[in-house]
Every structure is written in structure tokens, then in C-alpha cells.
Amino acid sequence: MLFRQLEYFVALARERHFARAARVCYVSQPALSEAIRKLERELGVPLVRRGRTFEGLTPEGERLVLWARRILTDRDALEQEVSALQTGLTGELRLGVIPAASSTVCLLTDPFCTEHPLVRVRLETSLRSQEIVDRVRSFELDAGIGYPDGVDCAGLTVTPLYEERHVLVAGTELLAGRSDAIGWADAVEMPMCLLHKGMRGRTLIDEALVARGLTVNPQLESDSVAALLAHANTGRWACVVPEPWLRTLHPAPEVRVLALLDPCVTARIAVITPAAEPGSVLTRAVLDTVRRTPIDDTLRRASAFAAR
């Protein structure tokens, strides 16, 4: 069994097409097909369902592709470990990020890249927490940043990163006569724009409202926090967003930010990594950066400054 055969098999499982898999592996389609057939003969089980085109993996293939990914990940980790001993950390860090953390991930990746200038970082910032967990488990991501609560993180390492707090952003005319905080009963009476139902940030809001016997019927929904803030900046809308976003997308001068009380809605953001030991040297390096970087303190200071 050769690493090359496993690489071809994993590429085919990902691309679901012989020609595309051959293209990404820089080989001819017959060479890729023959390498996978040889792997099947060596393992003694069929891996691929074949017709005139690729028809999917067999049940055996679905199980063994996880082992193939794990073997290749361990191979890469070994090479990175040797390289780090010789010249410093190199390679590519594959990091999945939920949209809610796309404006704060720089607080981790910036110091990481400063510490390890030879490492490339590939960010995917439109993933949901469950997808991040699944892809970390299948070794398609080295690490992920997401909401650990509400998803099954068994067998993975969850390292707290920071706690996000949701705040109300609205035009000053909508908030005339109000202090620096507002209750949910008053907030839902405003012309509201919110995240789509099913998104984690929206679920937190809906749970807070149900606990108070309240409901909300936003006229506008979006899958983008940036879009919500853009509408709030017109002065005619109110939205509820994670406070860390305000570090990057500053509200307009005629817009105010109020704390939401009774209850205060918060959520844990964490780094999710494989638990295997010794694990990837890149994953260990990311966790070292997390432990040395006070991201939660940085966001708290920024929140206190913005509230002045």
C-alpha cells in the first residue's frame, strides 16, 4: 500500500468524479483508476461503486476513507514535525470558522502567523459548528472555531476562546429617552431585522424570548451580520448582533448600542481540534497561541471602551 494510492482514493471521495480527482492529483484518469483498483486488491474489498461513471463509495469505502484521511494526516504531521525541528514550522493550517467569529478570528491568526511566518493559513468562514465538528473528525480541517454548545464534541478537544454577548443596535431616534440598556419586551417592539431562523445567533435570541413569553416577527431576515448592521446604520432599523462584530463594523454616528437585559444573551466560542496524541504540530501550535493570547480580555476591553 502506497501513500499515493490513499491520496487518489481520498481525492476521489472528495471530488466524486474520476476525471476531477485525477486533475487535482496531477495524474491521468487511467493512472488514478488503476491505483485505486490496486488498493482494492490489496485490501481485499471493493471501495468504489462503478458504472459508466463514478456512482459513489461502497459501504466499505465509506468506512475506509476515514482511515485513509487519518493515515495521510498522520503522515503530514510527521513531515511537519521533522520540518519544524530543522527549519521551523511550515505547511498549511486548515481552519474552519463560523460566520459569527469571522470578524474576530484575526485575533488568533495574526499572532499565529507572526510566530510562524512560514505557515500558510487557509480560512473557511462560512461553516456551521456541526460542519466544523464533522470536518475536524474526518481530518479535513486541522482546527475550527465555533459554538461547542449544542453539538456533539465527543472525542475532540474544546479550548475556550471567548464569550460573545449579544447587543441591540438601533438608530438614536428609535432609542430616544432610553439609557444604555434595554429589555427584550421593549426591543421586540422596534422595526427589527434579524438573522435567519436556524442560525445559532437567531436561536439564542428565540430561546431568550420564549423564556420571557415573547415573540418577534422581523420584517427583514438575513444570513449576514454585516447586512443587519448596514440596515441599522440607516437609523430606521434595530438588530441584535454579537458585540465583537462592532470592533470591525463600526455603527454610524446616529446609531447607538445598548446592552440587552433580562436575560443577557451570551454564547461560548471555542477552538475545536482533534484529541489524538501527539497530534499535528500545527494543531499544537494553534492551541499554544490560544493559551498565550488573551482574546477574551481584548474583546472585553474593546467593549468597555465602546460603551464610554
Short mmCIF file of C-alpha atoms in Angstrom, two decimals:
data_model
loop_
_atom_site.label_atom_id
_atom_site.label_comp_id
_atom_site.label_asym_id
_atom_site.label_seq_id
_atom_site.Cartn_x
_atom_site.Cartn_y
_atom_site.Cartn_z
CA MET A 1 0.00 0.00 0.00
CA LEU A 2 1.37 3.39 -1.02
CA PHE A 3 0.54 6.87 0.25
CA ARG A 4 -0.14 7.81 -3.37
CA GLN A 5 -2.94 5.25 -3.59
CA LEU A 6 -4.55 6.66 -0.45
CA GLU A 7 -4.22 10.21 -1.81
CA TYR A 8 -6.01 9.19 -5.01
CA PHE A 9 -8.74 7.41 -3.04
CA VAL A 10 -9.33 10.42 -0.76
CA ALA A 11 -9.37 12.77 -3.74
CA LEU A 12 -11.98 10.61 -5.49
CA ALA A 13 -14.13 10.51 -2.35
CA ARG A 14 -13.96 14.31 -2.17
CA GLU A 15 -14.46 15.13 -5.87
CA ARG A 16 -16.99 12.35 -6.58
CA HIS A 17 -15.69 12.25 -10.16
CA PHE A 18 -12.77 10.30 -11.67
CA ALA A 19 -11.62 13.00 -14.09
CA ARG A 20 -11.73 15.79 -11.48
CA ALA A 21 -9.91 13.64 -8.94
CA ALA A 22 -7.21 12.84 -11.50
CA ARG A 23 -6.88 16.53 -12.33
CA VAL A 24 -6.36 17.62 -8.72
CA CYS A 25 -3.83 14.81 -8.25
CA TYR A 26 -1.96 15.82 -11.46
CA VAL A 27 -2.21 12.33 -12.99
CA SER A 28 -4.11 10.79 -15.86
CA GLN A 29 -7.51 9.26 -15.20
CA PRO A 30 -6.36 5.73 -16.15
CA ALA A 31 -3.42 6.03 -13.72
CA LEU A 32 -5.71 7.09 -10.89
CA SER A 33 -8.25 4.37 -11.66
CA GLU A 34 -5.58 1.67 -11.78
CA ALA A 35 -4.02 2.84 -8.48
CA ILE A 36 -7.40 2.60 -6.74
CA ARG A 37 -8.08 -0.83 -8.26
CA LYS A 38 -4.70 -1.98 -6.95
CA LEU A 39 -5.60 -0.62 -3.50
CA GLU A 40 -8.86 -2.59 -3.61
CA ARG A 41 -6.98 -5.77 -4.49
CA GLU A 42 -4.50 -5.22 -1.65
CA LEU A 43 -7.27 -4.58 0.90
CA GLY A 44 -9.50 -7.34 -0.46
CA VAL A 45 -12.66 -5.19 -0.50
CA PRO A 46 -14.35 -3.01 -3.14
CA LEU A 47 -14.04 0.71 -2.37
CA VAL A 48 -15.83 2.31 -5.31
CA ARG A 49 -19.16 1.63 -6.99
CA ARG A 50 -18.53 1.85 -10.72
CA GLY A 51 -20.86 2.13 -13.66
CA ARG A 52 -20.29 4.22 -16.74
CA THR A 53 -19.33 6.96 -14.27
CA PHE A 54 -18.49 7.23 -10.58
CA GLU A 55 -21.53 6.07 -8.59
CA GLY A 56 -20.21 6.60 -5.06
CA LEU A 57 -18.25 4.66 -2.48
CA THR A 58 -19.20 1.20 -1.29
CA PRO A 59 -20.06 0.79 2.42
CA GLU A 60 -16.51 -0.50 2.88
CA GLY A 61 -15.17 2.54 1.04
CA GLU A 62 -17.17 4.94 3.22
CA ARG A 63 -15.58 3.44 6.33
CA LEU A 64 -12.06 3.08 4.98
CA VAL A 65 -11.83 6.61 3.55
CA LEU A 66 -11.81 7.85 7.16
CA TRP A 67 -8.78 5.66 7.85
CA ALA A 68 -7.14 6.89 4.66
CA ARG A 69 -7.60 10.51 5.74
CA ARG A 70 -6.26 9.71 9.20
CA ILE A 71 -3.17 7.98 7.78
CA LEU A 72 -2.45 10.89 5.44
CA THR A 73 -2.98 13.37 8.27
CA ASP A 74 -0.50 11.45 10.45
CA ARG A 75 1.95 11.34 7.52
CA ASP A 76 1.68 15.12 7.12
CA ALA A 77 2.06 15.61 10.88
CA LEU A 78 5.25 13.54 10.87
CA GLU A 79 6.68 15.58 7.99
CA GLN A 80 5.74 18.84 9.72
CA GLU A 81 7.35 17.67 12.96
CA VAL A 82 10.61 16.89 11.19
CA SER A 83 10.49 20.17 9.26
CA ALA A 84 9.83 22.12 12.46
CA LEU A 85 12.89 20.55 14.08
CA GLN A 86 15.04 21.54 11.11
CA THR A 87 13.80 24.92 9.86
CA GLY A 88 10.80 25.99 11.94
CA LEU A 89 7.12 25.30 11.46
CA THR A 90 5.91 25.06 7.85
CA GLY A 91 2.91 23.71 5.96
CA GLU A 92 -0.74 24.75 5.67
CA LEU A 93 -3.16 25.22 8.57
CA ARG A 94 -6.76 24.48 7.54
CA LEU A 95 -9.02 26.46 9.86
CA GLY A 96 -12.83 26.42 9.71
CA VAL A 97 -14.71 29.35 11.24
CA ILE A 98 -18.37 30.08 11.89
CA PRO A 99 -19.61 33.38 10.38
CA ALA A 100 -20.10 34.88 13.85
CA ALA A 101 -16.35 34.57 14.51
CA SER A 102 -15.14 35.76 11.09
CA SER A 103 -14.51 39.26 12.46
CA THR A 104 -12.54 38.03 15.48
CA VAL A 105 -10.50 35.17 14.03
CA CYS A 106 -7.76 37.70 13.21
CA LEU A 107 -7.08 37.96 16.96
CA LEU A 108 -5.84 34.37 16.71
CA THR A 109 -4.44 34.11 13.18
CA ASP A 110 -2.46 37.37 13.33
CA PRO A 111 -0.28 36.35 16.31
CA PHE A 112 -0.10 32.78 14.96
CA CYS A 113 1.26 33.97 11.61
CA THR A 114 3.69 36.31 13.38
CA GLU A 115 5.03 33.41 15.42
CA HIS A 116 5.15 31.05 12.43
CA PRO A 117 5.87 33.10 9.27
CA LEU A 118 6.47 30.02 7.10
CA VAL A 119 2.99 28.55 7.73
CA ARG A 120 0.17 29.27 5.28
CA VAL A 121 -3.32 29.61 6.76
CA ARG A 122 -6.43 28.69 4.77
CA LEU A 123 -9.61 30.05 6.33
CA GLU A 124 -13.16 28.89 5.59
CA THR A 125 -15.52 31.35 7.27
CA SER A 126 -18.99 30.22 6.22
CA LEU A 127 -19.25 26.93 8.11
CA ARG A 128 -21.72 25.94 10.81
CA SER A 129 -20.50 24.48 14.08
CA GLN A 130 -21.75 20.97 13.27
CA GLU A 131 -19.97 21.04 9.91
CA ILE A 132 -16.75 22.15 11.61
CA VAL A 133 -17.00 19.29 14.11
CA ASP A 134 -17.66 16.77 11.33
CA ARG A 135 -14.73 18.01 9.23
CA VAL A 136 -12.32 18.08 12.17
CA ARG A 137 -13.33 14.48 12.94
CA SER A 138 -12.77 13.43 9.32
CA PHE A 139 -9.35 15.20 9.24
CA GLU A 140 -10.48 17.64 6.56
CA LEU A 141 -9.75 20.56 8.93
CA ASP A 142 -6.88 20.92 11.37
CA ALA A 143 -8.97 23.07 13.72
CA GLY A 144 -12.20 25.02 13.85
CA ILE A 145 -13.70 27.97 15.70
CA GLY A 146 -17.35 27.54 16.57
CA TYR A 147 -20.08 27.15 19.18
CA PRO A 148 -19.30 23.98 21.17
CA ASP A 149 -22.65 24.01 22.99
CA GLY A 150 -25.43 22.18 21.21
CA VAL A 151 -23.14 19.97 19.10
CA ASP A 152 -21.55 16.62 19.91
CA CYS A 153 -17.84 17.26 20.51
CA ALA A 154 -17.13 13.80 21.94
CA GLY A 155 -13.61 12.67 21.09
CA LEU A 156 -12.47 16.21 20.30
CA THR A 157 -10.62 18.84 22.31
CA VAL A 158 -12.59 22.02 23.06
CA THR A 159 -10.48 25.01 24.13
CA PRO A 160 -12.44 28.14 25.20
CA LEU A 161 -11.60 31.23 23.15
CA TYR A 162 -14.02 33.93 24.30
CA GLU A 163 -17.63 34.57 25.26
CA GLU A 164 -19.74 36.66 22.90
CA ARG A 165 -22.55 38.89 24.17
CA HIS A 166 -25.47 39.98 22.02
CA VAL A 167 -26.38 43.67 21.93
CA LEU A 168 -29.07 45.82 20.33
CA VAL A 169 -28.01 48.23 17.60
CA ALA A 170 -30.55 50.87 16.55
CA GLY A 171 -30.93 54.46 15.39
CA THR A 172 -30.91 57.20 18.03
CA GLU A 173 -34.47 58.24 17.15
CA LEU A 174 -35.71 54.70 17.87
CA LEU A 175 -33.95 54.84 21.23
CA ALA A 176 -34.96 58.35 22.29
CA GLY A 177 -35.12 58.67 26.04
CA ARG A 178 -33.52 55.30 26.74
CA SER A 179 -30.44 54.60 28.87
CA ASP A 180 -27.59 52.25 27.95
CA ALA A 181 -29.66 49.07 28.40
CA ILE A 182 -32.98 47.74 27.19
CA GLY A 183 -35.20 44.77 28.00
CA TRP A 184 -36.42 42.30 25.41
CA ALA A 185 -40.06 43.33 25.77
CA ASP A 186 -39.19 46.84 24.57
CA ALA A 187 -36.67 45.66 21.97
CA VAL A 188 -39.14 43.48 20.04
CA GLU A 189 -41.48 46.45 19.57
CA MET A 190 -38.95 48.10 17.25
CA PRO A 191 -38.72 47.55 13.46
CA MET A 192 -36.40 44.57 13.70
CA CYS A 193 -34.04 42.83 11.28
CA LEU A 194 -32.52 39.55 12.47
CA LEU A 195 -30.53 36.53 11.35
CA HIS A 196 -32.35 33.68 9.61
CA LYS A 197 -34.13 31.16 11.78
CA GLY A 198 -31.93 28.15 12.46
CA MET A 199 -28.70 30.13 12.64
CA ARG A 200 -27.11 29.87 16.07
CA GLY A 201 -27.29 33.61 16.78
CA ARG A 202 -31.02 33.63 15.96
CA THR A 203 -31.64 30.51 18.04
CA LEU A 204 -30.14 32.23 21.09
CA ILE A 205 -32.48 35.19 20.57
CA ASP A 206 -35.56 32.99 20.10
CA GLU A 207 -34.72 30.99 23.26
CA ALA A 208 -34.37 34.22 25.26
CA LEU A 209 -37.76 35.41 24.00
CA VAL A 210 -39.52 32.12 24.69
CA ALA A 211 -38.20 32.22 28.26
CA ARG A 212 -39.99 35.57 28.68
CA GLY A 213 -43.15 34.56 26.83
CA LEU A 214 -42.28 36.89 23.94
CA THR A 215 -42.12 36.52 20.16
CA VAL A 216 -40.57 38.59 17.40
CA ASN A 217 -41.64 38.99 13.77
CA PRO A 218 -38.80 40.71 11.92
CA GLN A 219 -39.71 42.29 8.61
CA LEU A 220 -36.24 41.52 7.30
CA GLU A 221 -34.03 38.45 7.86
CA SER A 222 -30.51 37.83 6.60
CA ASP A 223 -27.68 35.31 6.89
CA SER A 224 -25.19 38.19 7.20
CA VAL A 225 -24.40 40.21 10.32
CA ALA A 226 -22.85 42.85 8.05
CA ALA A 227 -26.21 43.24 6.26
CA LEU A 228 -28.03 43.63 9.58
CA LEU A 229 -25.64 46.36 10.72
CA ALA A 230 -25.93 48.12 7.37
CA HIS A 231 -29.70 48.32 7.83
CA ALA A 232 -29.33 49.53 11.42
CA ASN A 233 -26.99 52.27 10.16
CA THR A 234 -29.87 53.77 8.18
CA GLY A 235 -31.37 54.74 11.55
CA ARG A 236 -34.69 53.09 10.75
CA TRP A 237 -33.99 49.54 11.90
CA ALA A 238 -32.92 47.71 15.04
CA CYS A 239 -30.90 44.49 15.04
CA VAL A 240 -29.38 42.11 17.58
CA VAL A 241 -25.81 41.09 16.83
CA PRO A 242 -22.77 39.62 18.61
CA GLU A 243 -20.90 42.54 20.17
CA PRO A 244 -17.43 41.51 18.81
CA TRP A 245 -18.64 42.44 15.29
CA LEU A 246 -18.67 46.09 16.34
CA ARG A 247 -14.86 46.06 16.52
CA THR A 248 -14.76 45.74 12.73
CA LEU A 249 -18.07 47.17 11.50
CA HIS A 250 -18.49 50.37 13.48
CA PRO A 251 -22.04 51.74 13.83
CA ALA A 252 -22.81 55.09 12.20
CA PRO A 253 -22.71 58.22 14.43
CA GLU A 254 -26.51 58.35 14.55
CA VAL A 255 -26.72 54.78 15.83
CA ARG A 256 -26.47 53.56 19.43
CA VAL A 257 -25.51 50.23 21.00
CA LEU A 258 -27.49 49.06 24.03
CA ALA A 259 -26.99 46.10 26.34
CA LEU A 260 -29.86 43.61 26.27
CA LEU A 261 -31.05 42.59 29.72
CA ASP A 262 -33.40 40.09 31.30
CA PRO A 263 -31.77 37.91 30.16
CA CYS A 264 -28.32 38.84 28.89
CA VAL A 265 -27.70 36.53 25.89
CA THR A 266 -24.18 35.09 25.67
CA ALA A 267 -22.54 32.16 23.88
CA ARG A 268 -19.22 30.36 24.17
CA ILE A 269 -16.83 30.45 21.22
CA ALA A 270 -14.14 27.78 21.29
CA VAL A 271 -11.35 26.24 19.25
CA ILE A 272 -12.20 22.64 18.32
CA THR A 273 -9.33 20.27 17.49
CA PRO A 274 -8.69 16.52 17.25
CA ALA A 275 -7.89 14.88 20.57
CA ALA A 276 -5.42 12.34 19.18
CA GLU A 277 -1.92 12.35 20.67
CA PRO A 278 0.66 13.52 19.79
CA GLY A 279 -1.43 15.17 17.08
CA SER A 280 -0.45 17.61 14.37
CA VAL A 281 2.35 20.04 15.18
CA LEU A 282 0.22 22.75 13.52
CA THR A 283 -2.72 22.00 15.80
CA ARG A 284 -0.48 22.10 18.86
CA ALA A 285 0.93 25.42 17.68
CA VAL A 286 -2.56 26.90 17.29
CA LEU A 287 -3.50 25.85 20.82
CA ASP A 288 -0.24 27.31 22.15
CA THR A 289 -1.19 30.63 20.52
CA VAL A 290 -4.68 30.44 22.04
CA ARG A 291 -3.24 29.93 25.53
CA ARG A 292 -0.79 32.84 25.16
CA THR A 293 -3.24 35.29 23.58
CA PRO A 294 -5.85 36.89 25.89
CA ILE A 295 -8.55 37.20 23.23
CA ASP A 296 -11.40 37.31 25.75
CA ASP A 297 -9.68 40.14 27.66
CA THR A 298 -9.05 42.04 24.42
CA LEU A 299 -12.72 41.87 23.48
CA ARG A 300 -13.83 42.90 26.99
CA ARG A 301 -11.58 45.97 26.89
CA ALA A 302 -12.89 46.88 23.46
CA SER A 303 -16.46 46.52 24.74
CA ALA A 304 -15.76 48.74 27.76
CA PHE A 305 -14.14 51.38 25.56
CA ALA A 306 -17.06 51.37 23.11
CA ALA A 307 -19.52 51.81 25.98
CA ARG A 308 -17.96 55.09 27.13
#
